[in-house]
Amino acid sequence: MLNKFFKIQDTVDVYIKDLEQDGKVIITFHKMTTRQRVEIITKKNVAEFLALLDGKKSVIEILNKLGKFSSEEAEKLITYLSNEHLLTDTSLNIDIDHRYDRQINYFDDMILDRRGSETQKILASKHIVFLGCGAIGSTIAEILVRAGVQSLTLVDFKKITKSNIDLHLFATEENISESKVQALAKYLTKINQKIRIKTFDEKLLPNTDLSRWIDNKVDLVINSCDEPYIGHTSLKVGRYLQNFKIPLYIAGGFDAHLMSSGELINPPFTPCIDCSQQTFTKALEGWKPTYSHINTSNVIVENNQFDSENNYTVGGAGGLIMMSSFSANLSCIKILQFLCEDSSFDHTPIRYEYLPNKGVMTEFVLTRQEECNVCYK
Ligand SMILES: [Zn+2]
């Protein structure tokens, strides 16, 4: 330990106050991320020791300079402060890409299972499949790539149109009529050249062989397809993934849920896909998905296999960029914590939805159906 290089965590503010008695001081460590405080009453030379921990001088160099502070005392102090996530051993961060420095600091404070740099490596090892690269799917993809996810599969059959520019962050006047998967892959590669992306310019249909897109190395599938109706595609995908114990995140979807958190389907920790969909079927009793009018070359449900409705036309109703971005960001708070393997991750299946006309956040809990043999195996 004495040859190592420590520094106070970047997210920690340190306050030192003199106490009257015996030349002692009170040292307060204040974590900016969690608002947590740790206080110790100690000798003045401990404060001097802490002030010299800059990540560049080794502990032994500092002790030699200070004199009066013993190596046993220093080791005890460093162990205590490391356990409290207040100190960083900078030599362990050598192979970490410094673009993630601030995020690693955050992980250090918020995910207490391991060092932040280790959590960063876990995130980098994940492979995510995106079914749908629209306003929500693409924004989630961008957030995850910026956070350090390096392996993605993108599935979408559509091309970028003029009306996508107002909602898709990656759509520009230059890439109109390019396939969404190609345009998004190029955009994400500009953010991080190391990422590996597979693309499928294809439709998700009832007879789609999902094994072509999803293998057993996939860590998470994110479904944000709003056409065909997300409830139908999620049922197909969710039932398939259950066999391989691959979790599914359903994000955004059709217009009514543009400002929703979406939900994670990961049985047995959450209700299974059938139970989740049952919750919606009950809540939306009598409601049917509708599609607005657009040219027929874009018809996406062949032979009415997902629904008995005739004359499918696609396009969707209204939406604003902050609504889809809000939904994507809200989803990512859960998705990132899940991908980071945080042991404090809460699987309670609460779905949030912000009602912009009322200015309130609503919530409801997805429930397991009593007779379900997936949820109660
Ligand atoms: Zn169930």
PDB file of C-alpha atoms in Angstrom, residues 144-291:
ATOM      1  CA  LEU A 144     -25.543   4.070 -24.128  1.00  0.00           C
ATOM      2  CA  VAL A 145     -22.727   4.569 -26.634  1.00  0.00           C
ATOM      3  CA  ARG A 146     -21.699   7.819 -24.960  1.00  0.00           C
ATOM      4  CA  ALA A 147     -21.763   5.922 -21.645  1.00  0.00           C
ATOM      5  CA  GLY A 148     -19.385   3.284 -23.017  1.00  0.00           C
ATOM      6  CA  VAL A 149     -21.434   0.427 -24.501  1.00  0.00           C
ATOM      7  CA  GLN A 150     -19.397  -0.840 -27.459  1.00  0.00           C
ATOM      8  CA  SER A 151     -21.415  -3.618 -29.047  1.00  0.00           C
ATOM      9  CA  LEU A 152     -24.815  -3.018 -30.662  1.00  0.00           C
ATOM     10  CA  THR A 153     -27.240  -4.567 -33.133  1.00  0.00           C
ATOM     11  CA  LEU A 154     -29.615  -2.166 -34.884  1.00  0.00           C
ATOM     12  CA  VAL A 155     -32.842  -3.352 -36.526  1.00  0.00           C
ATOM     13  CA  ASP A 156     -35.209  -1.076 -38.451  1.00  0.00           C
ATOM     14  CA  PHE A 157     -36.726  -1.278 -41.905  1.00  0.00           C
ATOM     15  CA  LYS A 158     -37.467   2.379 -42.471  1.00  0.00           C
ATOM     16  CA  LYS A 159     -35.661   5.130 -44.281  1.00  0.00           C
ATOM     17  CA  ILE A 160     -35.143   8.640 -42.936  1.00  0.00           C
ATOM     18  CA  THR A 161     -37.813  11.047 -44.114  1.00  0.00           C
ATOM     19  CA  LYS A 162     -38.074  14.798 -43.806  1.00  0.00           C
ATOM     20  CA  SER A 163     -40.557  14.461 -40.952  1.00  0.00           C
ATOM     21  CA  ASN A 164     -37.998  12.465 -38.895  1.00  0.00           C
ATOM     22  CA  ILE A 165     -35.663  15.458 -38.568  1.00  0.00           C
ATOM     23  CA  ASP A 166     -37.767  17.070 -35.859  1.00  0.00           C
ATOM     24  CA  LEU A 167     -37.672  13.957 -33.605  1.00  0.00           C
ATOM     25  CA  HIS A 168     -34.566  11.910 -34.458  1.00  0.00           C
ATOM     26  CA  LEU A 169     -31.346  13.420 -33.144  1.00  0.00           C
ATOM     27  CA  PHE A 170     -29.273  11.614 -35.793  1.00  0.00           C
ATOM     28  CA  ALA A 171     -31.479  12.634 -38.749  1.00  0.00           C
ATOM     29  CA  THR A 172     -30.275  15.562 -40.851  1.00  0.00           C
ATOM     30  CA  GLU A 173     -31.136  17.051 -44.226  1.00  0.00           C
ATOM     31  CA  GLU A 174     -28.112  15.209 -45.585  1.00  0.00           C
ATOM     32  CA  ASN A 175     -29.258  11.701 -44.744  1.00  0.00           C
ATOM     33  CA  ILE A 176     -32.883  11.853 -45.946  1.00  0.00           C
ATOM     34  CA  SER A 177     -33.804   8.564 -47.704  1.00  0.00           C
ATOM     35  CA  GLU A 178     -30.847   6.724 -46.199  1.00  0.00           C
ATOM     36  CA  SER A 179     -31.819   3.646 -44.171  1.00  0.00           C
ATOM     37  CA  LYS A 180     -32.228   4.464 -40.474  1.00  0.00           C
ATOM     38  CA  VAL A 181     -29.892   1.678 -39.368  1.00  0.00           C
ATOM     39  CA  GLN A 182     -27.087   2.838 -41.672  1.00  0.00           C
ATOM     40  CA  ALA A 183     -27.493   6.495 -40.747  1.00  0.00           C
ATOM     41  CA  LEU A 184     -27.596   5.708 -37.037  1.00  0.00           C
ATOM     42  CA  ALA A 185     -24.593   3.369 -37.260  1.00  0.00           C
ATOM     43  CA  LYS A 186     -22.571   6.146 -38.923  1.00  0.00           C
ATOM     44  CA  TYR A 187     -23.689   8.686 -36.339  1.00  0.00           C
ATOM     45  CA  LEU A 188     -22.816   6.418 -33.389  1.00  0.00           C
ATOM     46  CA  THR A 189     -19.421   5.575 -34.889  1.00  0.00           C
ATOM     47  CA  LYS A 190     -18.616   9.273 -34.934  1.00  0.00           C
ATOM     48  CA  ILE A 191     -19.182   9.274 -31.163  1.00  0.00           C
ATOM     49  CA  ASN A 192     -16.917   6.270 -30.594  1.00  0.00           C
ATOM     50  CA  GLN A 193     -14.873   4.700 -33.368  1.00  0.00           C
ATOM     51  CA  LYS A 194     -14.264   1.561 -31.307  1.00  0.00           C
ATOM     52  CA  ILE A 195     -17.892   0.409 -31.300  1.00  0.00           C
ATOM     53  CA  ARG A 196     -18.976  -2.712 -33.177  1.00  0.00           C
ATOM     54  CA  ILE A 197     -22.377  -2.471 -34.860  1.00  0.00           C
ATOM     55  CA  LYS A 198     -24.418  -5.030 -36.781  1.00  0.00           C
ATOM     56  CA  THR A 199     -27.308  -3.637 -38.808  1.00  0.00           C
ATOM     57  CA  PHE A 200     -30.443  -5.262 -40.204  1.00  0.00           C
ATOM     58  CA  ASP A 201     -32.552  -3.191 -42.572  1.00  0.00           C
ATOM     59  CA  GLU A 202     -35.544  -5.447 -41.940  1.00  0.00           C
ATOM     60  CA  LYS A 203     -39.096  -5.561 -40.567  1.00  0.00           C
ATOM     61  CA  LEU A 204     -40.138  -7.248 -37.374  1.00  0.00           C
ATOM     62  CA  LEU A 205     -43.069  -9.473 -38.347  1.00  0.00           C
ATOM     63  CA  PRO A 206     -44.929 -12.386 -36.738  1.00  0.00           C
ATOM     64  CA  ASN A 207     -42.902 -14.887 -38.741  1.00  0.00           C
ATOM     65  CA  THR A 208     -39.527 -13.188 -38.192  1.00  0.00           C
ATOM     66  CA  ASP A 209     -36.805 -15.589 -37.101  1.00  0.00           C
ATOM     67  CA  LEU A 210     -35.408 -13.659 -34.125  1.00  0.00           C
ATOM     68  CA  SER A 211     -32.353 -15.922 -33.846  1.00  0.00           C
ATOM     69  CA  ARG A 212     -30.888 -14.040 -36.829  1.00  0.00           C
ATOM     70  CA  TRP A 213     -30.713 -10.850 -34.767  1.00  0.00           C
ATOM     71  CA  ILE A 214     -30.441 -12.141 -31.216  1.00  0.00           C
ATOM     72  CA  ASP A 215     -27.964 -14.771 -30.050  1.00  0.00           C
ATOM     73  CA  ASN A 216     -27.390 -16.006 -26.516  1.00  0.00           C
ATOM     74  CA  LYS A 217     -24.540 -13.527 -25.959  1.00  0.00           C
ATOM     75  CA  VAL A 218     -26.956 -10.606 -26.029  1.00  0.00           C
ATOM     76  CA  ASP A 219     -27.341  -8.874 -22.660  1.00  0.00           C
ATOM     77  CA  LEU A 220     -30.444  -6.797 -23.319  1.00  0.00           C
ATOM     78  CA  VAL A 221     -32.979  -6.242 -26.094  1.00  0.00           C
ATOM     79  CA  ILE A 222     -34.663  -2.850 -26.321  1.00  0.00           C
ATOM     80  CA  ASN A 223     -37.940  -2.766 -28.225  1.00  0.00           C
ATOM     81  CA  SER A 224     -39.093   0.678 -29.265  1.00  0.00           C
ATOM     82  CA  CYS A 225     -40.910  -0.252 -32.488  1.00  0.00           C
ATOM     83  CA  ASP A 226     -44.167   1.648 -32.672  1.00  0.00           C
ATOM     84  CA  GLU A 227     -45.232  -0.087 -35.878  1.00  0.00           C
ATOM     85  CA  PRO A 228     -46.525  -2.782 -35.708  1.00  0.00           C
ATOM     86  CA  TYR A 229     -48.105  -1.923 -32.378  1.00  0.00           C
ATOM     87  CA  ILE A 230     -45.482  -2.306 -29.633  1.00  0.00           C
ATOM     88  CA  GLY A 231     -47.725  -4.493 -27.476  1.00  0.00           C
ATOM     89  CA  HIS A 232     -47.847  -7.135 -30.207  1.00  0.00           C
ATOM     90  CA  THR A 233     -44.163  -7.095 -31.075  1.00  0.00           C
ATOM     91  CA  SER A 234     -43.179  -7.093 -27.399  1.00  0.00           C
ATOM     92  CA  LEU A 235     -45.240 -10.218 -26.822  1.00  0.00           C
ATOM     93  CA  LYS A 236     -43.472 -12.074 -29.620  1.00  0.00           C
ATOM     94  CA  VAL A 237     -40.018 -10.842 -28.626  1.00  0.00           C
ATOM     95  CA  GLY A 238     -40.586 -11.239 -24.876  1.00  0.00           C
ATOM     96  CA  ARG A 239     -41.762 -14.843 -25.184  1.00  0.00           C
ATOM     97  CA  TYR A 240     -38.739 -15.641 -27.339  1.00  0.00           C
ATOM     98  CA  LEU A 241     -36.275 -13.998 -24.926  1.00  0.00           C
ATOM     99  CA  GLN A 242     -37.762 -15.753 -21.892  1.00  0.00           C
ATOM    100  CA  ASN A 243     -36.386 -19.047 -23.228  1.00  0.00           C
ATOM    101  CA  PHE A 244     -32.858 -17.659 -23.133  1.00  0.00           C
ATOM    102  CA  LYS A 245     -33.252 -15.588 -19.951  1.00  0.00           C
ATOM    103  CA  ILE A 246     -32.426 -12.430 -21.896  1.00  0.00           C
ATOM    104  CA  PRO A 247     -34.119  -9.316 -20.450  1.00  0.00           C
ATOM    105  CA  LEU A 248     -36.287  -7.049 -22.570  1.00  0.00           C
ATOM    106  CA  TYR A 249     -36.765  -3.319 -22.132  1.00  0.00           C
ATOM    107  CA  ILE A 250     -39.888  -1.879 -23.737  1.00  0.00           C
ATOM    108  CA  ALA A 251     -39.415   1.829 -24.305  1.00  0.00           C
ATOM    109  CA  GLY A 252     -41.653   4.497 -25.673  1.00  0.00           C
ATOM    110  CA  GLY A 253     -43.808   2.907 -28.289  1.00  0.00           C
ATOM    111  CA  PHE A 254     -46.934   4.457 -29.598  1.00  0.00           C
ATOM    112  CA  ASP A 255     -47.964   8.041 -29.121  1.00  0.00           C
ATOM    113  CA  ALA A 256     -49.917   7.765 -25.910  1.00  0.00           C
ATOM    114  CA  HIS A 257     -46.750   6.734 -24.133  1.00  0.00           C
ATOM    115  CA  LEU A 258     -44.300   9.181 -25.548  1.00  0.00           C
ATOM    116  CA  MET A 259     -43.363  10.446 -22.105  1.00  0.00           C
ATOM    117  CA  SER A 260     -43.275   7.121 -20.314  1.00  0.00           C
ATOM    118  CA  SER A 261     -40.415   5.358 -18.571  1.00  0.00           C
ATOM    119  CA  GLY A 262     -41.065   2.067 -20.344  1.00  0.00           C
ATOM    120  CA  GLU A 263     -40.524  -1.133 -18.424  1.00  0.00           C
ATOM    121  CA  LEU A 264     -38.023  -3.907 -17.932  1.00  0.00           C
ATOM    122  CA  ILE A 265     -39.261  -7.457 -18.468  1.00  0.00           C
ATOM    123  CA  ASN A 266     -36.922  -9.840 -16.688  1.00  0.00           C
ATOM    124  CA  PRO A 267     -38.831 -12.744 -15.118  1.00  0.00           C
ATOM    125  CA  PRO A 268     -38.809 -14.001 -12.418  1.00  0.00           C
ATOM    126  CA  PHE A 269     -37.592 -10.646 -11.032  1.00  0.00           C
ATOM    127  CA  THR A 270     -40.385  -8.807 -12.871  1.00  0.00           C
ATOM    128  CA  PRO A 271     -43.755  -9.968 -14.233  1.00  0.00           C
ATOM    129  CA  CYS A 272     -43.340 -11.910 -17.480  1.00  0.00           C
ATOM    130  CA  ILE A 273     -44.261 -10.416 -20.835  1.00  0.00           C
ATOM    131  CA  ASP A 274     -47.739 -11.974 -20.883  1.00  0.00           C
ATOM    132  CA  CYS A 275     -48.559 -10.615 -17.420  1.00  0.00           C
ATOM    133  CA  SER A 276     -47.204  -7.180 -18.317  1.00  0.00           C
ATOM    134  CA  GLN A 277     -49.271  -7.056 -21.474  1.00  0.00           C
ATOM    135  CA  GLN A 278     -52.330  -8.219 -19.526  1.00  0.00           C
ATOM    136  CA  THR A 279     -51.887  -5.179 -17.278  1.00  0.00           C
ATOM    137  CA  PHE A 280     -52.096  -2.939 -20.353  1.00  0.00           C
ATOM    138  CA  THR A 281     -54.956  -4.899 -21.900  1.00  0.00           C
ATOM    139  CA  LYS A 282     -56.991  -4.322 -18.742  1.00  0.00           C
ATOM    140  CA  ALA A 283     -55.966  -0.676 -18.431  1.00  0.00           C
ATOM    141  CA  LEU A 284     -56.658   0.030 -22.103  1.00  0.00           C
ATOM    142  CA  GLU A 285     -59.815  -2.062 -22.425  1.00  0.00           C
ATOM    143  CA  GLY A 286     -61.636  -1.340 -25.675  1.00  0.00           C
ATOM    144  CA  TRP A 287     -58.706   0.624 -27.133  1.00  0.00           C
ATOM    145  CA  LYS A 288     -57.124  -0.375 -30.443  1.00  0.00           C
ATOM    146  CA  PRO A 289     -53.948   0.932 -32.017  1.00  0.00           C
ATOM    147  CA  THR A 290     -54.567   3.323 -34.894  1.00  0.00           C
ATOM    148  CA  TYR A 291     -52.302   4.343 -37.696  1.00  0.00           C
TER     149      TYR A 291
END
